PDB file of C-alpha atoms and ligand atoms in Angstrom:
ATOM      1  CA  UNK R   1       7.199  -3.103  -9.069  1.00  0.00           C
ATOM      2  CA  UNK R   2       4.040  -3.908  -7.190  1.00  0.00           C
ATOM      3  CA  UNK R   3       4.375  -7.599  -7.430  1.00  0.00           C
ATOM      4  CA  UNK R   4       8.155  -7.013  -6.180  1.00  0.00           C
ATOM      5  CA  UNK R   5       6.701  -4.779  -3.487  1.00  0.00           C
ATOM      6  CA  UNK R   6       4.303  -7.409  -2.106  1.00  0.00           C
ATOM      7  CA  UNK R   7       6.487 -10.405  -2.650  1.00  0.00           C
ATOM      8  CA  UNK R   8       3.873 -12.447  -4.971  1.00  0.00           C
ATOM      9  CA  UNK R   9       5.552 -15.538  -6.305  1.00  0.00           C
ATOM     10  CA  UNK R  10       4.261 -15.329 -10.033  1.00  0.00           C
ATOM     11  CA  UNK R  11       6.933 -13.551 -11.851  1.00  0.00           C
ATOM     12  CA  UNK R  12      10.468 -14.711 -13.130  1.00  0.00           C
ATOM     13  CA  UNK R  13      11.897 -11.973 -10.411  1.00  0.00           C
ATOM     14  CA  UNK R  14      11.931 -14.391  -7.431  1.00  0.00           C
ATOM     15  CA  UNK R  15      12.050 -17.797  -8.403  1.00  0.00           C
ATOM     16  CA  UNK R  16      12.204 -20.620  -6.201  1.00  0.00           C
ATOM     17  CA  UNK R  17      14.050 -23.955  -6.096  1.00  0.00           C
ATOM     18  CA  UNK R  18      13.499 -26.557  -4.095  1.00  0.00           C
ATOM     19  CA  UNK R  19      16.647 -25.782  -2.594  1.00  0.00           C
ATOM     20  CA  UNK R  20      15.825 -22.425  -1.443  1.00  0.00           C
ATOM     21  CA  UNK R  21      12.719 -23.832   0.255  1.00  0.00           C
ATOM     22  CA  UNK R  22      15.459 -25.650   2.370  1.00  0.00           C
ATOM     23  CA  UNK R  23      16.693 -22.138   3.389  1.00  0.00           C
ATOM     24  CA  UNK R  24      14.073 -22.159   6.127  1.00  0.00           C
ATOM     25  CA  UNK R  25      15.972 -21.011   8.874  1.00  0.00           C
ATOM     26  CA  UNK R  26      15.415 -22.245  12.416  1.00  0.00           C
ATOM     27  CA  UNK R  27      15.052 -18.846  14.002  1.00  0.00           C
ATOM     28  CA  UNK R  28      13.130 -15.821  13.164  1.00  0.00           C
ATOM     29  CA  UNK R  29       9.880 -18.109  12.018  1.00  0.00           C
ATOM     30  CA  UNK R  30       7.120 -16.377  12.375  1.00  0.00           C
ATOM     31  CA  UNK R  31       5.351 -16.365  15.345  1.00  0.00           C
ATOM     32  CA  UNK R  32       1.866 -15.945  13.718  1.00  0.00           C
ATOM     33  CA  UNK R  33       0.870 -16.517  10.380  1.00  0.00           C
ATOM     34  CA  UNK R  34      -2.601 -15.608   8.843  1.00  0.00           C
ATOM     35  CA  UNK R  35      -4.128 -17.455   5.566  1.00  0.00           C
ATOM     36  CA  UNK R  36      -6.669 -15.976   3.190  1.00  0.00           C
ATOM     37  CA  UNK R  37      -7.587 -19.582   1.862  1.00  0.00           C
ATOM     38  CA  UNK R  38      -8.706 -18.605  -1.678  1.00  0.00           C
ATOM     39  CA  UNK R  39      -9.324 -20.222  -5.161  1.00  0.00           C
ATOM     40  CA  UNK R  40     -11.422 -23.336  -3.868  1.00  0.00           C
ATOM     41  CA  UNK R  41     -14.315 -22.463  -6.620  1.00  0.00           C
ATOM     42  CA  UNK R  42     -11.602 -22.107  -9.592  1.00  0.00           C
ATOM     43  CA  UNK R  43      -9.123 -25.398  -8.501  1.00  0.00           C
ATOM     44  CA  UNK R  44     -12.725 -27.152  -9.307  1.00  0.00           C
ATOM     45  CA  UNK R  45     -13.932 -25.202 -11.784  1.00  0.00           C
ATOM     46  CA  UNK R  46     -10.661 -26.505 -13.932  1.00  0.00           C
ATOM     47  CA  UNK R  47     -11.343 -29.956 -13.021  1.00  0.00           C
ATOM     48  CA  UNK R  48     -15.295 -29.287 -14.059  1.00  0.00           C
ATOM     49  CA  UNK R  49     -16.412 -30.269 -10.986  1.00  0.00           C
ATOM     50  CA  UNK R  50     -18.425 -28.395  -8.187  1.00  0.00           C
ATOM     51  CA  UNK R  51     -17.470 -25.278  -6.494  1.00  0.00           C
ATOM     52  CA  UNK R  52     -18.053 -27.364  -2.983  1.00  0.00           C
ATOM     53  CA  UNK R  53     -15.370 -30.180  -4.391  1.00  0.00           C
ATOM     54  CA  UNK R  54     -12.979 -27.289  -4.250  1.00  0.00           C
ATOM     55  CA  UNK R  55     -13.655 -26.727  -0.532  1.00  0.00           C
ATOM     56  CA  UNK R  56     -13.756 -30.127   0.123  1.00  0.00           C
ATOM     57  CA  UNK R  57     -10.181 -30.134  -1.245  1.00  0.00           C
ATOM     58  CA  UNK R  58      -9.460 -27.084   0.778  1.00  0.00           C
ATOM     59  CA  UNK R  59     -10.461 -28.319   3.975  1.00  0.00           C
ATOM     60  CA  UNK R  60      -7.656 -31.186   3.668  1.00  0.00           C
ATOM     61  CA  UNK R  61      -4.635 -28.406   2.588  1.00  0.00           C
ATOM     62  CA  UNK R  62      -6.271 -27.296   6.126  1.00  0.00           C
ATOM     63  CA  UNK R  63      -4.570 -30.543   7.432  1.00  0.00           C
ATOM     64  CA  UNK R  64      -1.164 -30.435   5.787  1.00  0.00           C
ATOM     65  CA  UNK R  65      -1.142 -27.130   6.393  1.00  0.00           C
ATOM     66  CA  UNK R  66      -1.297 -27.253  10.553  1.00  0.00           C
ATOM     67  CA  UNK R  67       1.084 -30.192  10.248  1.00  0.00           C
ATOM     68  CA  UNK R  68       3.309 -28.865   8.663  1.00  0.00           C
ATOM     69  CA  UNK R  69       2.841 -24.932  10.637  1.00  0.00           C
ATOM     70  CA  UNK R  70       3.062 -27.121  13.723  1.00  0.00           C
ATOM     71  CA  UNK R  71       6.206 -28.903  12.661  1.00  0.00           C
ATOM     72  CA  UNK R  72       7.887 -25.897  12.257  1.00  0.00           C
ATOM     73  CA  UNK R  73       7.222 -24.133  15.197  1.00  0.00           C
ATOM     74  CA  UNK R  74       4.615 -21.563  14.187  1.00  0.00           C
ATOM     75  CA  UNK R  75       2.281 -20.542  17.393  1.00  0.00           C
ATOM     76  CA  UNK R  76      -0.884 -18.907  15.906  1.00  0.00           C
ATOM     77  CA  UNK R  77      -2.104 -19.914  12.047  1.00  0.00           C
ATOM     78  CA  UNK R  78      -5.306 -18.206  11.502  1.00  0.00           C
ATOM     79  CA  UNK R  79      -6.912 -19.299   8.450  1.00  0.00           C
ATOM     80  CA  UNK R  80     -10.016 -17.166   7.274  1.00  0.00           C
ATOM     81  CA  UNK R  81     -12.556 -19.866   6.840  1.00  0.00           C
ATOM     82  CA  UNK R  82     -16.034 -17.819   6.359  1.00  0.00           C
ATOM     83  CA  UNK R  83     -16.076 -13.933   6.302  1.00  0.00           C
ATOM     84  CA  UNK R  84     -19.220 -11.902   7.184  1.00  0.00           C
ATOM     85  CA  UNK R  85     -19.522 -11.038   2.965  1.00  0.00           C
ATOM     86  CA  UNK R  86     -19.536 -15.283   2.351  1.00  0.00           C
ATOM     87  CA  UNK R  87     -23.658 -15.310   3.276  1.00  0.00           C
ATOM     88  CA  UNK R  88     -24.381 -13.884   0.081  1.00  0.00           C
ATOM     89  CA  UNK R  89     -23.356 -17.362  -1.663  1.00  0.00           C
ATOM     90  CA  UNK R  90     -25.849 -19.212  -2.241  1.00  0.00           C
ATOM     91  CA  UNK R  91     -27.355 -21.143  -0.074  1.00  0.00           C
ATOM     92  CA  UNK R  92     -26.489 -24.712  -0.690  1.00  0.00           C
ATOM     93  CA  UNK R  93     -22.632 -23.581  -0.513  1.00  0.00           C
ATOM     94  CA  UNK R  94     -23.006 -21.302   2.455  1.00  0.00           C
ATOM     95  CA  UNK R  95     -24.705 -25.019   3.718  1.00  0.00           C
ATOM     96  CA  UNK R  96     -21.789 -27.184   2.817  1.00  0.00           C
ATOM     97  CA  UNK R  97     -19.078 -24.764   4.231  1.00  0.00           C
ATOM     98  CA  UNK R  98     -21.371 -24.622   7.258  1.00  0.00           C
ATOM     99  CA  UNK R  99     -20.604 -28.487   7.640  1.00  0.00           C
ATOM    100  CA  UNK R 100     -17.085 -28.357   7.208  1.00  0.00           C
ATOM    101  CA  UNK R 101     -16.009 -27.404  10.569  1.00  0.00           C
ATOM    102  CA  UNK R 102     -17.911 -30.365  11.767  1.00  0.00           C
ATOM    103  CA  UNK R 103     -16.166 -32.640   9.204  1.00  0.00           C
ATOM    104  CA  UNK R 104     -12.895 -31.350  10.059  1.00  0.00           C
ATOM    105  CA  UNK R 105     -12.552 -31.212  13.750  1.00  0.00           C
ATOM    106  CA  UNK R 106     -14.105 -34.667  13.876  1.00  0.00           C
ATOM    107  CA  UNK R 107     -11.947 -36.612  12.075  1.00  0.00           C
ATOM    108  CA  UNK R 108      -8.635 -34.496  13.017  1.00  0.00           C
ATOM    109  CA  UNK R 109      -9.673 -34.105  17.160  1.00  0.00           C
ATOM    110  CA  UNK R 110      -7.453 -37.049  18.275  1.00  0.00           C
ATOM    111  CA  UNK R 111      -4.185 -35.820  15.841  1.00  0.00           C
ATOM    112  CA  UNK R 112      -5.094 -32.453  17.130  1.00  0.00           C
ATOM    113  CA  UNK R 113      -4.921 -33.492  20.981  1.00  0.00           C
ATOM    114  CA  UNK R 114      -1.648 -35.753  19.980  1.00  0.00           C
ATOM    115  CA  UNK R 115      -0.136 -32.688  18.533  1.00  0.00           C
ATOM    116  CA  UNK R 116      -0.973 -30.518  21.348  1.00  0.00           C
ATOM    117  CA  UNK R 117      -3.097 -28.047  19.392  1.00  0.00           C
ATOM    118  CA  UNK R 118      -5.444 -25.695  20.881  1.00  0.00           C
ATOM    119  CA  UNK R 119      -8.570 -24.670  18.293  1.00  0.00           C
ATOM    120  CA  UNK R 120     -10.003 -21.363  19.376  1.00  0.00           C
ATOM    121  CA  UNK R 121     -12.272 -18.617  16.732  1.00  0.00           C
ATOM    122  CA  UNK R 122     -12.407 -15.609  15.769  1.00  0.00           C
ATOM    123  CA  UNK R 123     -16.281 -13.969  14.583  1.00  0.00           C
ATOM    124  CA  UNK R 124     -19.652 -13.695  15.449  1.00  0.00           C
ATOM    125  CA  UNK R 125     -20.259 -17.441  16.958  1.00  0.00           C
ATOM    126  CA  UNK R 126     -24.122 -16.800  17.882  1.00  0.00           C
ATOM    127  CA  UNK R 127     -25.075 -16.439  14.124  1.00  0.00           C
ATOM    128  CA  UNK R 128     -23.599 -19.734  12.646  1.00  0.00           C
ATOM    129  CA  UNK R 129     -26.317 -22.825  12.519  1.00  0.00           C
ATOM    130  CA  UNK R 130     -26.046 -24.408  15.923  1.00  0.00           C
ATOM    131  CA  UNK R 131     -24.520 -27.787  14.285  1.00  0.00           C
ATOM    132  CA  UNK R 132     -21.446 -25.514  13.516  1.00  0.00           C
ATOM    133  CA  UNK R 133     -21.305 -24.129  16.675  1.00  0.00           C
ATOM    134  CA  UNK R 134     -21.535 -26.849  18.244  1.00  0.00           C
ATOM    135  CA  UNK R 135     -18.549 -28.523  16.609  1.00  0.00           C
ATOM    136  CA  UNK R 136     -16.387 -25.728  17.067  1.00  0.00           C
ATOM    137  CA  UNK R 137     -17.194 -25.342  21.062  1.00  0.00           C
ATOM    138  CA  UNK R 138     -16.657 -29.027  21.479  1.00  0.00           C
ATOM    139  CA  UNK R 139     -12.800 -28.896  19.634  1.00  0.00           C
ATOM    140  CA  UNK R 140     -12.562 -25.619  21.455  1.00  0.00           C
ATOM    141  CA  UNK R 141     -13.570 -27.417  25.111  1.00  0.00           C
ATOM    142  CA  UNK R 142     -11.390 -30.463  24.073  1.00  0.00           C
ATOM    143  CA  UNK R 143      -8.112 -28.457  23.256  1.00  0.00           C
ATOM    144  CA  UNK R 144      -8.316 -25.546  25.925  1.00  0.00           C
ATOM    145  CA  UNK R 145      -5.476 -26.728  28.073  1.00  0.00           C
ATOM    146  CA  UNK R 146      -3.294 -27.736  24.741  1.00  0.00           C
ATOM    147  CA  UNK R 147      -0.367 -25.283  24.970  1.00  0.00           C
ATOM    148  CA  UNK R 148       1.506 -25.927  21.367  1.00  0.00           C
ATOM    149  CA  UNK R 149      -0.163 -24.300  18.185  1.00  0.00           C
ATOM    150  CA  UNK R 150      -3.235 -21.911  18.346  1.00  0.00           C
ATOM    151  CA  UNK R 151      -5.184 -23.358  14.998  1.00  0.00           C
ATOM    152  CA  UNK R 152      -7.339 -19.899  14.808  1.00  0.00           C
ATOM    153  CA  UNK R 153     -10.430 -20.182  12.632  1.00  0.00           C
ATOM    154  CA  UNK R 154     -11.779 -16.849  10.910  1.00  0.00           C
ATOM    155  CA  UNK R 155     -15.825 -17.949  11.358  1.00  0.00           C
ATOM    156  CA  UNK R 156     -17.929 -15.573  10.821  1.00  0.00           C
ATOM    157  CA  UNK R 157     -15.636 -13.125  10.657  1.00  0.00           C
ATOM    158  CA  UNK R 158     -14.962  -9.163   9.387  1.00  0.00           C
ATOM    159  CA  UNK R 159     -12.403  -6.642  10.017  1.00  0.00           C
ATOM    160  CA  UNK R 160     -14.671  -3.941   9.987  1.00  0.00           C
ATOM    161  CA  UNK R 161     -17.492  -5.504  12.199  1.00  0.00           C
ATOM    162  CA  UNK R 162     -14.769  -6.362  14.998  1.00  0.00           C
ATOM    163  CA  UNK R 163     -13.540  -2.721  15.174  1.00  0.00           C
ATOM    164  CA  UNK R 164     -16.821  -1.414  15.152  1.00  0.00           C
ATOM    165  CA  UNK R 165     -17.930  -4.234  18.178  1.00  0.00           C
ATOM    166  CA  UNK R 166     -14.697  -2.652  19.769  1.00  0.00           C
ATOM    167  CA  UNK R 167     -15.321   0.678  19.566  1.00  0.00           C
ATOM    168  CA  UNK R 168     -19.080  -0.190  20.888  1.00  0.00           C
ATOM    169  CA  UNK R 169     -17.737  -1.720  23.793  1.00  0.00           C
ATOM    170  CA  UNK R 170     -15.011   1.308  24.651  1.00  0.00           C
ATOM    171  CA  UNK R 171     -17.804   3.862  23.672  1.00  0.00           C
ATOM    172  CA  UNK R 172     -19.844   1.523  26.656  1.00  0.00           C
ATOM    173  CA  UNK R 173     -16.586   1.884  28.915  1.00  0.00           C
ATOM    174  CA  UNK R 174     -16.386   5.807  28.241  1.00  0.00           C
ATOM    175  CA  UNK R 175     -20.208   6.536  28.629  1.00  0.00           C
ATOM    176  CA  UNK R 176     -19.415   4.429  32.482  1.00  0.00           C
ATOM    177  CA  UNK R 177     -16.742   6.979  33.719  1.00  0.00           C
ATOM    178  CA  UNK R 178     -14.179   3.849  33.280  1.00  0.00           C
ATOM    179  CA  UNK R 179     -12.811   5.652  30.006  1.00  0.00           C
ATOM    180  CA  UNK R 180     -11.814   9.126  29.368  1.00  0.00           C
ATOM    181  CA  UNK R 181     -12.049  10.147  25.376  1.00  0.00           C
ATOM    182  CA  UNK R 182      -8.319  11.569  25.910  1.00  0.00           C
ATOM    183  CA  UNK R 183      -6.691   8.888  26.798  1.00  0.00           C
ATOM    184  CA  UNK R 184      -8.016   6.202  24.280  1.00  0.00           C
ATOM    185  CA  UNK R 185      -5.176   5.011  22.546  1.00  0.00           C
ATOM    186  CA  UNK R 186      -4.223   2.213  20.300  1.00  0.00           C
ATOM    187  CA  UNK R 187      -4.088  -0.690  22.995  1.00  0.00           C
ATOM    188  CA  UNK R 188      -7.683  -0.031  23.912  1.00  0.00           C
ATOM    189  CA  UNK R 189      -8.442  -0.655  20.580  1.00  0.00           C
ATOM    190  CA  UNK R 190      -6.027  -4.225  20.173  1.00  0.00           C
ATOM    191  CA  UNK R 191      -7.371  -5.192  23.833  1.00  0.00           C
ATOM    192  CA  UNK R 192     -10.848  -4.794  22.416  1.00  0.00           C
ATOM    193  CA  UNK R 193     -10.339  -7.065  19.447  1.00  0.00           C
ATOM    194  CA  UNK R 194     -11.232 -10.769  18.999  1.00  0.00           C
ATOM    195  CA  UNK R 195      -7.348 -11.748  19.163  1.00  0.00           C
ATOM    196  CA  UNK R 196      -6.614  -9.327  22.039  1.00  0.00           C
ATOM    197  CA  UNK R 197      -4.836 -12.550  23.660  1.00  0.00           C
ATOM    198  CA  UNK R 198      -3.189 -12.740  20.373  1.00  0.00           C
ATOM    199  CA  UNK R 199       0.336 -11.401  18.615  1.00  0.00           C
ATOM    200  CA  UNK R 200      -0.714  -9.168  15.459  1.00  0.00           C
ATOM    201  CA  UNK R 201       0.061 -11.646  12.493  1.00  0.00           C
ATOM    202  CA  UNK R 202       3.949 -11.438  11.425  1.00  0.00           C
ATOM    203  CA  UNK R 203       2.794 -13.235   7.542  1.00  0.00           C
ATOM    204  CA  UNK R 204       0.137 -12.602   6.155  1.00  0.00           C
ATOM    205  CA  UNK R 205      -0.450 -15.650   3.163  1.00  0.00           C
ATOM    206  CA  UNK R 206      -2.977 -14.762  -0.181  1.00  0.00           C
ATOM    207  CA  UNK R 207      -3.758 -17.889  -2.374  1.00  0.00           C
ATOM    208  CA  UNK R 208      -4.913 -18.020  -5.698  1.00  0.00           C
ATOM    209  CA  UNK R 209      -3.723 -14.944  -7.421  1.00  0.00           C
ATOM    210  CA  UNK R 210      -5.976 -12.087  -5.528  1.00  0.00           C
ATOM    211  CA  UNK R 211      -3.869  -9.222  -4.371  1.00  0.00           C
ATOM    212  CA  UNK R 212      -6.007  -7.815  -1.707  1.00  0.00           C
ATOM    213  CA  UNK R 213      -7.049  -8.656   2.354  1.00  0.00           C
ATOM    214  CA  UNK R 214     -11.127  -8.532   2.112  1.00  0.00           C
ATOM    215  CA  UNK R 215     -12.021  -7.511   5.183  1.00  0.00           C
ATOM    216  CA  UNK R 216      -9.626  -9.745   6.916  1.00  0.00           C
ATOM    217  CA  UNK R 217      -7.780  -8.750  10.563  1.00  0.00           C
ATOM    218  CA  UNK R 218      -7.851  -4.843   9.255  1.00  0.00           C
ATOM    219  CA  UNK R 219      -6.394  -3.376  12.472  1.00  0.00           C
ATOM    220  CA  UNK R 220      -3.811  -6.361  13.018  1.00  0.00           C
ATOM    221  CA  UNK R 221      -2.424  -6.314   9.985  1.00  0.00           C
ATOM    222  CA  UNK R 222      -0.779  -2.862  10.149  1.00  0.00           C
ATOM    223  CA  UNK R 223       2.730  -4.030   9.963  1.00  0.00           C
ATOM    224  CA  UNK R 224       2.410  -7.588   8.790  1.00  0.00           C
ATOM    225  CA  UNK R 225       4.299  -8.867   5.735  1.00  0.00           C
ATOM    226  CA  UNK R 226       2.187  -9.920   2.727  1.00  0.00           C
ATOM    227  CA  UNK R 227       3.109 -12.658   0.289  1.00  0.00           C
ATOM    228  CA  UNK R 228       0.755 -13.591  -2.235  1.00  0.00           C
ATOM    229  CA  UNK R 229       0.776 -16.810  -4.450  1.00  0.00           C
ATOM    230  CA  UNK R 230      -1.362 -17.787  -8.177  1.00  0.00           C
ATOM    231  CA  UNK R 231      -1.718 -21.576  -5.997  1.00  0.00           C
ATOM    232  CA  UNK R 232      -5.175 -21.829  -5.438  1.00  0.00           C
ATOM    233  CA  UNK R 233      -5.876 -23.493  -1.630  1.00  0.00           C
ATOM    234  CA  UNK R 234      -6.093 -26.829  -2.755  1.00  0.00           C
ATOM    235  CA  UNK R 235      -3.197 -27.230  -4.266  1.00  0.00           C
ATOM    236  CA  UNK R 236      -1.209 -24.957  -1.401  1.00  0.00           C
ATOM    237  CA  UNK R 237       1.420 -27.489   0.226  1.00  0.00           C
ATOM    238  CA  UNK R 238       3.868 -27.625   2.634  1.00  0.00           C
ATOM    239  CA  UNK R 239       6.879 -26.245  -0.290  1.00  0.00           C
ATOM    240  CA  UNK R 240       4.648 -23.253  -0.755  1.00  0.00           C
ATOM    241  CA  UNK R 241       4.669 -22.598   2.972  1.00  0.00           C
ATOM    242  CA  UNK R 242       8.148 -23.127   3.152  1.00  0.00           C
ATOM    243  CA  UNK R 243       8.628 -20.776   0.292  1.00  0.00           C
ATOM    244  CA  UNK R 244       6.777 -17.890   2.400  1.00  0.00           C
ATOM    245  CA  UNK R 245       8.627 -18.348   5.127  1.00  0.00           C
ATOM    246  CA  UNK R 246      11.734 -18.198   3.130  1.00  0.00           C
ATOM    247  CA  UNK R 247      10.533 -14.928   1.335  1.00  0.00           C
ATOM    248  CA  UNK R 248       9.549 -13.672   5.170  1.00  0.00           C
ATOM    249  CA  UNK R 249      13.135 -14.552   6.504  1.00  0.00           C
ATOM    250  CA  UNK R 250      14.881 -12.257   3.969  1.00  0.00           C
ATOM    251  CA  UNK R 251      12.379  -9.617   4.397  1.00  0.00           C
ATOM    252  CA  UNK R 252      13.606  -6.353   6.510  1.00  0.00           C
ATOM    253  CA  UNK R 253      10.588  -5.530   9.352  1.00  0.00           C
ATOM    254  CA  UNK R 254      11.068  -1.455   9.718  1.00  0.00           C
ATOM    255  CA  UNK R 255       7.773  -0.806  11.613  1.00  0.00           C
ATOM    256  CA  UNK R 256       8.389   2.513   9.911  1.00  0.00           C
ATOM    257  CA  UNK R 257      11.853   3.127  11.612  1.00  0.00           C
ATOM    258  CA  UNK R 258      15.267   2.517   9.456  1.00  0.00           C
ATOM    259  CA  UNK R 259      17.135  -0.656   9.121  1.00  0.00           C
ATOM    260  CA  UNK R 260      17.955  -2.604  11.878  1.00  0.00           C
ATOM    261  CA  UNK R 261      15.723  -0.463  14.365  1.00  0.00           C
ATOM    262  CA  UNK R 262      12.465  -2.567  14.418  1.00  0.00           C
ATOM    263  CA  UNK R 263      10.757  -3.117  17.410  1.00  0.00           C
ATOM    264  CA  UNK R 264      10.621  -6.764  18.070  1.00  0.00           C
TER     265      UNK R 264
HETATM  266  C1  LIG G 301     -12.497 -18.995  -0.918  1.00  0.00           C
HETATM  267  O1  LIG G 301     -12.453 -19.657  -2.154  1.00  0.00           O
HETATM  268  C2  LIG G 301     -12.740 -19.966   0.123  1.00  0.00           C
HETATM  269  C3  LIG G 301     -13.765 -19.906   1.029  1.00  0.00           C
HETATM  270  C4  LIG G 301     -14.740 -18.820   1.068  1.00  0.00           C
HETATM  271  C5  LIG G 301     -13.952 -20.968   2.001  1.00  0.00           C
HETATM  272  C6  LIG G 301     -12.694 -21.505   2.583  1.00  0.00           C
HETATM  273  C7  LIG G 301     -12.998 -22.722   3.326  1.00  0.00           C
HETATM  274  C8  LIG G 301     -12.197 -23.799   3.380  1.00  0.00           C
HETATM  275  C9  LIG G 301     -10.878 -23.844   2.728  1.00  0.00           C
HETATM  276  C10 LIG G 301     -12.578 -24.978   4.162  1.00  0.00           C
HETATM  277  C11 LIG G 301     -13.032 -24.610   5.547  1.00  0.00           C
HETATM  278  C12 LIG G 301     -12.871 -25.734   6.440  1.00  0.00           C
HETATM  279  C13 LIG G 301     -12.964 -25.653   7.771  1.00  0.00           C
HETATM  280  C14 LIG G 301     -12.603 -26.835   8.542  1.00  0.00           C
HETATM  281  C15 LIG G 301     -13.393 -24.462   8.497  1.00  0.00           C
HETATM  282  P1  LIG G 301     -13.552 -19.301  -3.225  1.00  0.00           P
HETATM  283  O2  LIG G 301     -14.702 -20.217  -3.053  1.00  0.00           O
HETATM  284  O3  LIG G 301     -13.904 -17.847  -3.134  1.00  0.00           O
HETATM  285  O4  LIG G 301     -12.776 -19.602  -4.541  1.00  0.00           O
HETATM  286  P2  LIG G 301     -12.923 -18.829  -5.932  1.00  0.00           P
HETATM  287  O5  LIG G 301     -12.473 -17.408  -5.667  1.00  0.00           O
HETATM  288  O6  LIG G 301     -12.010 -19.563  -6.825  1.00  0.00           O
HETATM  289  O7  LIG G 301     -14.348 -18.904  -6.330  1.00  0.00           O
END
């Protein structure tokens, strides 16, 4: 029942073919899709290697997986990269995912500006090591006036800390006479948010068998579908992107309302 509820792939009850995956359908892709990238450690773990291999690995599904996102037509993919709980690795990791970004937007700048993707963040930038930073600001500077995909990265970054920044901020606004406690209502809090410029994710996308969201887009994910997959990152591809889309396609969006009443 749960697994049905939640639409994870694992069981006999929804099985996929490759044919289905072809059921993509041109319209009704979603507009903005968000990625918990998860199982790096265990993909190298079963391959005895080290945990880092596995986000090595990761950081090229990264790749295939904005191609492909692109390809289709998605406009925001926000992939949770580093959340504010991933400092308590230990150190040498919490150093090699540090370099990543650096890695990444290197090599991939010139397909990135070919493709017409814009990189922009999401989490506390002043707290990364400057090296990171300073790769992310330059792909950010680079791709500002690219118009096609938004390739969001989740640096830094915690649900609970960005609602609590937001409500510091509006608390600010109220305290100033610019904000009366009466009238706060939900688009205060959404304009307040690190993706205020954003659409509130449409799929939400769990690898490697973990059926929960971690501290991950807490507000935005109010009416987002979930699908959830036992494919740890690296092996994620562009048939089990397909396949969420597919599963998103047939889903029914009620936004609490009945059938064929949603909102958008
Ligand atoms: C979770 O897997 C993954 C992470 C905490 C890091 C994700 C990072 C990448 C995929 C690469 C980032 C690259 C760029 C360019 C920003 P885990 O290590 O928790 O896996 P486990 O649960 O199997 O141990």
């Amino acid at each position: 029942m749960f697994k049905k509820l939640f639409g994870k792939n694992t069981s006999k009850e929804q099985p996929f073919s490759d044919e289905s995956v072809d059921l993509v359908k041109g319209e009704d892709i979603p507009t903005h899709i968000a990625i918990i990238m998860d199982g790096n450690g265990r993909w190298a773990k079963k391959r005895s290697m080290p945990r880092v291999a596995g986000h090595h690995e990761g950081m090229k599904t990264i790749r295939k997986i904005t191609r492909c996102a692109c390809d289709i037509g998605v406009k925001v993919l926000t992939l949770y990269a580093f959340s504010t709980e991933n400092w308590k690795r230990p150190k040498s990791e919490v150093e090699f995912l540090m370099r990543l970004p650096e890695q990444f937007l290197t090599s991939f700048l010139p397909e990135l500006m070919e493709r017409n993707i814009k990189v922009e963040m999401i989490g506390v930038m002043d707290s990364l090591p400057d090296h990171t930073q300073s790769a992310l600001k330059k792909a950010m500077e680079a791709t500002k006036g690219n118009t096609g995909l938004i390739l969001n990265f989740a640096m830094n970054y915690g649900g609970r800390a960005e609602i609590v920044m937001a409500m510091q901020q509006l608390m600010k606004d109220a305290e100033a006479g610019k904000l009366a406690i009466d009238e706060l209502n939900e688009q205060h809090i959404s304009q307040h948010l690190m993706t205020a410029h954003l659409p509130e994710p449409d799929l939400l996308i769990r690898t490697s068998g973990e059926v929960r969201i971690s501290n991950f887009m807490l507000w935005q994910l109010a009416y987002t579908e979930f699908w959830f997959t036992d494919t740890h990152w690296p092996d994620f591809d562009e048939t089990c992107l397909k396949e969420a889309i597919s599963v998103y396609q047939n889903r029914n969006r009620r936004y609490g309302g009945l059938k064929g009443e949603g909102t958008n």
